[in-house]
Amino acid sequence: MMRKAGVGLLIALLGAGSFGCSPGGEDRPPPTARTYANPVSLPDEWGEYGLGDPYVFKYNGYYYLYVSTRDTDTGVKVWRSADLVRWDYEGLCTEEPVTTAAYAPEVRYWNGKFYMYTSPAGQGHYALVADRPTGPFKAATDNFGRTIDGTTFVDDDGKWYFYYAGPHGIQAAPMENPLTVEPEEVQTGASMGGWTEGPTVFKRGGKYYMTYTGNHVFSAGYRVDAAVSDSPLQGFQGFAGNPILLRTEGPTVGLGHNSVVRGPDLDSDYIIYHNLEGHGVVGPLRHMNMDRIVWNGDRFSVWGPTSGPQPAPELPAFEDRFERSAIGKDWTAKGGAEWSVRPDEGLLANADGIGEMALLLAKPKTEEDYTAEYHMQVRSATGADSAAAAVFSYKDEDDCGIVRIDPRSGKIAAEIRRKGRLAEQAEASLPGDVDPAQLHELRLEKIGRTVRIYVDGMNVLALELRSALGPGRIGYAVRNAEARFGYVAFSGNVGGSGVRTAYAPLPGTWYAVHSEAGVADADVGGDASDGYYAAQLDSDDSPVYRVNVARDGAYSVRFRVRPGPDGAKFRLTNGKSPVTPVLEARPEGSSGGWVTVGADGVKLKAGPQRWKLEIESGTMDFFSAEAAEYAPVAPAKDEFDSRNASGWTRYEGLWSVKEGQLRASSVQPAKILWGEYGWTDYAFEADLTVPEEGGRTGLLVRAANPANGMELNQNRTDFVQAYSVYADSQGIHLAKLDYNAVPLADAPYPLPKPGEWLHLKVRAVGNRISVYAGGADAPILEYVDRDAYPFLHGKAGLLSADAASKFDRVSVSPASE
């Protein structure tokens, strides 16, 4: 049964981010006043070159965007934003000669300095240093090589790592310091089966995540994969369901080279990437895109790619950048410190000789669970017990939390006071060479009885509480020191809880555990590595989901469910009106596995909506649902008597029509598609010739996102998302193509001789694929794709590899026929 989310660890695992609105009882969602749309163009971008390889990072309450430099120019451009939507051009942040054709510049802040890493036209790397994120950056190293697309990661212990493109995938090396990469080189395991570039590495829940891109920037099949590891250097395993970002046809194609950044609500994650718009005057013309990352356990997915209006990233509940000349009415001072504000420096405190903590408290109160962000710098320590501190969950001096940085010992400590007494405390040394005399970001996540504390992104401390802390105020504190404080904010979203009120873009997928009310620990199945699902839903449950439909029209809506022993009947409603008819899920055999059920031709209106899942009878587990634009399948056939392949789209190979047959040359692997991407359940059949030894000839069903994998020296035959049924000298086979090839099932079959005709038929209904041969009524192979990512819609097609192939009497019909 679904119940309102508790405050346990599970909430921290479910998702990331939201659009600003609270769950409510009304069926109409609040209006989404702030929106953005991909792709994004900006003032002063590089002419006919755009915004390629966009890198965004956050410092002291602002986001900074850096992009690749046109090959003919020198310098790196930078833009600044407070909300990831409105960007102001800040000019060139460097004009160093080494930044001619500066590819993929990335910046990291460390101990008061900003370090930029960039590759001149892909020929090795330079590091540059500045005192401000807007520069001027000055070259600080010679070219230290390591190919192209360098990125850095700093682990919780303060150790640095450098990642870059290599001949066999993404490579990595430890760093001695921000300017020195150690000689060691290792293969991370992250590869796209060809040229792989554009890595980004981050950490969450003790695991290391990498996104990366390939295989060629001018390919429509340029895409983003993700991988996870228990080590920062090796053992990265690609996600099931890769690619996480791909679109080969439509408003944006050629998607890749991303960065990942936390949203202004302090909790959500966003992926920033570019799309290809064609050839510019010099190199590719690209623009920036942004979509939301959502988490389910240890896995994340991208709500995108989107191209219509989307809710802008949610802002925090409270924030202050201190860009004025007075403290202002939102703050209350306690104690004897002198507090002042300077627009160019932020908040300043002088507590020289004041042995008690002096406080400056924000007047707004947090929720019980929240995320808070602080920025602190100890400018001078005037006593043995000097400290600058962040205040949280403050009710009064006797009931509050404090996180203090001791500049003399180099330690960070957290303590909770209850009824005037020290109730709980924890302490740790600051990692690496962290210098308290420089400005540092302190991030605090309060989830139930757990408080997690991060310094500059490093998880340095965790405090387990004996009992809960309620809502309170946040603020700054200082003792026996002069200190500088920067951007401060808090948000009611924490551990990813904001996804519950975010709008899933449709067409697309939404997940069961992201319902408005959340899911209590007792009502969740699955595990962190594969993702969670809502368990044992029954008629007492009505989980609610928010979606944003891109366009009016007819859709297919599919649910991945596991029905109970008596099955389940359910439907979606929008207020009092049904969205889908009543759907029935029946258990399949004794295995009780996952099944896919749904409805086609569902009429949806564009815009944000609030849908309720109603269980009419029975029980079921619910993992995810997908809505895709729908096109009905009308019976059709093609016997190629017109001497052309009208209606077919070629993606690879040499195709021709001769003697009433469609033919593929053996010179190059060949792929050709027919129909509509909105086709769902259908039967597709054709006569084809049996290939010679070493060749493959077959059919494609549910084909989407096709690209030419043979062009640009990519030499790939798997650039499509589809089920492939093909014959070779060993028999008949079923495989899943998803920019890689995964064998699913084999059927020994007495094939005719090479060059003779064979009739193949594939029937796709839900997640069941049935294969027929030779005109027989019984299938020779049946496969149920119980994977979390089955293909549920797409065109039909033909394929040939390493063989001269002929096709005839091709037909398609609704699966019901």
GROMACS .gro file of C-alpha atoms in nm, residues 213-446:
model
  234
  213THR     CA    1   2.984   1.072  -2.505
  214GLY     CA    2   3.057   0.922  -2.848
  215ASN     CA    3   3.120   0.833  -3.117
  216HIS     CA    4   3.149   1.132  -3.356
  217VAL     CA    5   3.036   1.488  -3.306
  218PHE     CA    6   2.887   1.512  -3.657
  219SER     CA    7   2.680   1.195  -3.620
  220ALA     CA    8   2.308   1.211  -3.547
  221GLY     CA    9   2.381   0.915  -3.318
  222TYR     CA   10   2.613   1.117  -3.093
  223ARG     CA   11   2.479   1.031  -2.748
  224VAL     CA   12   2.544   1.011  -2.374
  225ASP     CA   13   2.598   0.693  -2.172
  226ALA     CA   14   2.635   0.655  -1.795
  227ALA     CA   15   2.834   0.415  -1.579
  228VAL     CA   16   2.883   0.346  -1.207
  229SER     CA   17   3.170   0.210  -1.000
  230ASP     CA   18   3.281   0.154  -0.642
  231SER     CA   19   3.618   0.308  -0.730
  232PRO     CA   20   3.705   0.652  -0.870
  233LEU     CA   21   3.956   0.503  -1.116
  234GLN     CA   22   3.843   0.163  -1.245
  235GLY     CA   23   3.556  -0.079  -1.273
  236PHE     CA   24   3.296   0.153  -1.429
  237GLN     CA   25   3.002  -0.053  -1.556
  238GLY     CA   26   2.763   0.095  -1.811
  239PHE     CA   27   2.399   0.138  -1.714
  240ALA     CA   28   2.142  -0.107  -1.840
  241GLY     CA   29   1.927   0.104  -2.066
  242ASN     CA   30   2.213   0.313  -2.206
  243PRO     CA   31   2.213   0.556  -2.382
  244ILE     CA   32   2.065   0.794  -2.127
  245LEU     CA   33   2.043   1.074  -2.387
  246LEU     CA   34   1.975   1.009  -2.755
  247ARG     CA   35   1.768   1.154  -3.037
  248THR     CA   36   1.852   1.111  -3.403
  249GLU     CA   37   1.551   1.276  -3.566
  250GLY     CA   38   1.338   1.572  -3.462
  251PRO     CA   39   1.403   1.919  -3.322
  252THR     CA   40   1.739   1.832  -3.163
  253VAL     CA   41   1.983   1.560  -3.269
  254GLY     CA   42   2.345   1.472  -3.205
  255LEU     CA   43   2.321   1.514  -2.827
  256GLY     CA   44   2.633   1.496  -2.616
  257HIS     CA   45   2.929   1.625  -2.418
  258ASN     CA   46   2.752   1.711  -2.097
  259SER     CA   47   2.820   1.845  -1.751
  260VAL     CA   48   2.608   1.778  -1.440
  261VAL     CA   49   2.516   2.049  -1.189
  262ARG     CA   50   2.290   2.082  -0.886
  263GLY     CA   51   1.987   2.304  -0.938
  264PRO     CA   52   1.909   2.625  -0.750
  265ASP     CA   53   1.675   2.436  -0.515
  266LEU     CA   54   2.000   2.290  -0.370
  267ASP     CA   55   1.880   1.935  -0.432
  268SER     CA   56   1.785   1.860  -0.793
  269ASP     CA   57   2.039   1.757  -1.057
  270TYR     CA   58   2.051   1.881  -1.415
  271ILE     CA   59   2.241   1.758  -1.718
  272ILE     CA   60   2.373   2.031  -1.948
  273TYR     CA   61   2.460   1.916  -2.302
  274HIS     CA   62   2.474   2.035  -2.661
  275ASN     CA   63   2.285   1.943  -2.976
  276LEU     CA   64   2.420   1.943  -3.330
  277GLU     CA   65   2.270   2.187  -3.577
  278GLY     CA   66   2.507   2.121  -3.866
  279HIS     CA   67   2.833   2.253  -3.999
  280GLY     CA   68   2.927   2.604  -3.898
  281VAL     CA   69   3.181   2.823  -4.070
  282VAL     CA   70   3.452   2.650  -3.865
  283GLY     CA   71   3.360   2.316  -3.710
  284PRO     CA   72   3.019   2.207  -3.578
  285LEU     CA   73   2.738   2.450  -3.493
  286ARG     CA   74   2.589   2.350  -3.155
  287HIS     CA   75   2.366   2.494  -2.884
  288MET     CA   76   2.303   2.427  -2.518
  289ASN     CA   77   2.029   2.207  -2.369
  290MET     CA   78   1.927   2.131  -2.013
  291ASP     CA   79   1.716   1.848  -1.874
  292ARG     CA   80   1.644   1.710  -1.533
  293ILE     CA   81   1.811   1.404  -1.385
  294VAL     CA   82   1.590   1.184  -1.164
  295TRP     CA   83   1.708   0.912  -0.929
  296ASN     CA   84   1.560   0.577  -0.841
  297GLY     CA   85   1.791   0.401  -0.599
  298ASP     CA   86   2.148   0.393  -0.728
  299ARG     CA   87   2.034   0.463  -1.083
  300PHE     CA   88   1.949   0.787  -1.254
  301SER     CA   89   1.776   0.867  -1.579
  302VAL     CA   90   1.720   1.183  -1.778
  303TRP     CA   91   1.378   1.333  -1.826
  304GLY     CA   92   1.449   1.418  -2.185
  305PRO     CA   93   1.560   1.514  -2.436
  306THR     CA   94   1.296   1.786  -2.428
  307SER     CA   95   1.232   2.059  -2.682
  308GLY     CA   96   0.906   2.218  -2.566
  309PRO     CA   97   0.843   2.449  -2.269
  310GLN     CA   98   0.951   2.291  -1.940
  311PRO     CA   99   0.917   2.417  -1.581
  312ALA     CA  100   1.225   2.617  -1.493
  313PRO     CA  101   1.444   2.479  -1.213
  314GLU     CA  102   1.285   2.545  -0.878
  315LEU     CA  103   1.435   2.818  -0.661
  316PRO     CA  104   1.515   2.769  -0.292
  317ALA     CA  105   1.264   2.861  -0.024
  318PHE     CA  106   1.505   3.127   0.101
  319GLU     CA  107   1.833   3.270  -0.030
  320ASP     CA  108   2.057   3.572   0.022
  321ARG     CA  109   2.368   3.681  -0.171
  322PHE     CA  110   2.432   3.991   0.047
  323GLU     CA  111   2.468   4.214  -0.259
  324ARG     CA  112   2.381   4.537  -0.080
  325SER     CA  113   2.522   4.774   0.178
  326ALA     CA  114   2.312   4.672   0.484
  327ILE     CA  115   2.221   4.344   0.652
  328GLY     CA  116   1.850   4.388   0.585
  329LYS     CA  117   1.523   4.302   0.752
  330ASP     CA  118   1.541   3.924   0.696
  331TRP     CA  119   1.810   3.883   0.961
  332THR     CA  120   1.836   3.902   1.340
  333ALA     CA  121   2.168   3.943   1.523
  334LYS     CA  122   2.241   3.792   1.864
  335GLY     CA  123   2.564   3.842   2.060
  336GLY     CA  124   2.837   4.101   2.050
  337ALA     CA  125   2.986   4.061   1.699
  338GLU     CA  126   2.989   4.345   1.449
  339TRP     CA  127   2.805   4.245   1.133
  340SER     CA  128   2.829   4.438   0.807
  341VAL     CA  129   2.770   4.388   0.436
  342ARG     CA  130   2.983   4.495   0.142
  343PRO     CA  131   2.845   4.426  -0.206
  344ASP     CA  132   3.181   4.309  -0.340
  345GLU     CA  133   3.264   4.086  -0.041
  346GLY     CA  134   2.936   3.970   0.111
  347LEU     CA  135   2.862   3.941   0.483
  348LEU     CA  136   3.146   4.030   0.723
  349ALA     CA  137   3.169   3.955   1.095
  350ASN     CA  138   3.414   4.084   1.355
  351ALA     CA  139   3.409   3.889   1.682
  352ASP     CA  140   3.765   3.969   1.789
  353GLY     CA  141   3.785   3.895   2.161
  354ILE     CA  142   3.428   3.767   2.184
  355GLY     CA  143   3.446   3.422   2.342
  356GLU     CA  144   3.078   3.333   2.300
  357MET     CA  145   2.921   3.246   1.969
  358ALA     CA  146   2.763   3.553   1.810
  359LEU     CA  147   2.477   3.469   1.575
  360LEU     CA  148   2.309   3.616   1.270
  361LEU     CA  149   1.984   3.431   1.204
  362ALA     CA  150   1.755   3.432   0.902
  363LYS     CA  151   1.395   3.499   0.999
  364PRO     CA  152   1.225   3.240   0.773
  365LYS     CA  153   1.196   2.888   0.913
  366THR     CA  154   1.286   2.565   0.740
  367GLU     CA  155   1.067   2.259   0.714
  368GLU     CA  156   1.150   1.961   0.933
  369ASP     CA  157   1.363   1.807   0.657
  370TYR     CA  158   1.563   2.036   0.433
  371THR     CA  159   1.886   2.119   0.254
  372ALA     CA  160   2.088   2.427   0.348
  373GLU     CA  161   2.390   2.585   0.182
  374TYR     CA  162   2.641   2.819   0.343
  375HIS     CA  163   2.970   2.982   0.242
  376MET     CA  164   3.229   3.061   0.511
  377GLN     CA  165   3.582   3.195   0.541
  378VAL     CA  166   3.787   3.253   0.859
  379ARG     CA  167   3.991   3.562   0.782
  380SER     CA  168   4.178   3.582   1.112
  381ALA     CA  169   4.172   3.376   1.431
  382THR     CA  170   4.223   3.572   1.749
  383GLY     CA  171   4.184   3.301   2.014
  384ALA     CA  172   4.245   2.936   2.085
  385ASP     CA  173   3.874   2.862   2.042
  386SER     CA  174   3.823   3.070   1.725
  387ALA     CA  175   3.559   2.945   1.484
  388ALA     CA  176   3.319   3.034   1.206
  389ALA     CA  177   3.001   2.835   1.203
  390ALA     CA  178   2.676   2.751   1.026
  391VAL     CA  179   2.360   2.744   1.236
  392PHE     CA  180   2.074   2.505   1.161
  393SER     CA  181   1.742   2.397   1.313
  394TYR     CA  182   1.759   2.693   1.549
  395LYS     CA  183   1.466   2.739   1.790
  396ASP     CA  184   1.659   2.931   2.054
  397GLU     CA  185   2.005   2.929   2.214
  398ASP     CA  186   1.916   2.615   2.410
  399ASP     CA  187   1.780   2.418   2.111
  400CYS     CA  188   1.981   2.438   1.790
  401GLY     CA  189   2.252   2.285   1.575
  402ILE     CA  190   2.595   2.426   1.497
  403VAL     CA  191   2.857   2.321   1.239
  404ARG     CA  192   3.183   2.500   1.310
  405ILE     CA  193   3.517   2.511   1.136
  406ASP     CA  194   3.816   2.550   1.370
  407PRO     CA  195   4.094   2.726   1.178
  408ARG     CA  196   4.368   2.627   1.424
  409SER     CA  197   4.304   2.252   1.439
  410GLY     CA  198   4.176   2.221   1.082
  411LYS     CA  199   3.871   2.032   1.206
  412ILE     CA  200   3.501   2.053   1.142
  413ALA     CA  201   3.258   1.971   1.420
  414ALA     CA  202   2.881   1.941   1.446
  415GLU     CA  203   2.689   1.960   1.771
  416ILE     CA  204   2.326   1.961   1.879
  417ARG     CA  205   2.204   2.142   2.188
  418ARG     CA  206   1.876   2.037   2.350
  419LYS     CA  207   1.731   2.212   2.654
  420GLY     CA  208   2.058   2.395   2.705
  421ARG     CA  209   2.276   2.083   2.706
  422LEU     CA  210   2.512   1.933   2.449
  423ALA     CA  211   2.314   1.631   2.330
  424GLU     CA  212   2.499   1.498   2.023
  425GLN     CA  213   2.825   1.582   1.851
  426ALA     CA  214   3.064   1.459   1.581
  427GLU     CA  215   3.403   1.579   1.463
  428ALA     CA  216   3.637   1.518   1.168
  429SER     CA  217   3.952   1.664   1.016
  430LEU     CA  218   3.903   1.869   0.704
  431PRO     CA  219   4.011   1.666   0.401
  432GLY     CA  220   4.332   1.716   0.211
  433ASP     CA  221   4.483   2.061   0.225
  434VAL     CA  222   4.154   2.246   0.278
  435ASP     CA  223   4.245   2.592   0.407
  436PRO     CA  224   3.987   2.749   0.642
  437ALA     CA  225   4.132   3.091   0.555
  438GLN     CA  226   3.965   3.059   0.211
  439LEU     CA  227   3.596   3.066   0.125
  440HIS     CA  228   3.432   2.722   0.132
  441GLU     CA  229   3.087   2.591   0.055
  442LEU     CA  230   2.924   2.404   0.342
  443ARG     CA  231   2.620   2.199   0.249
  444LEU     CA  232   2.390   2.043   0.506
  445GLU     CA  233   2.127   1.776   0.441
  446LYS     CA  234   1.884   1.703   0.723
   0.00000   0.00000   0.00000
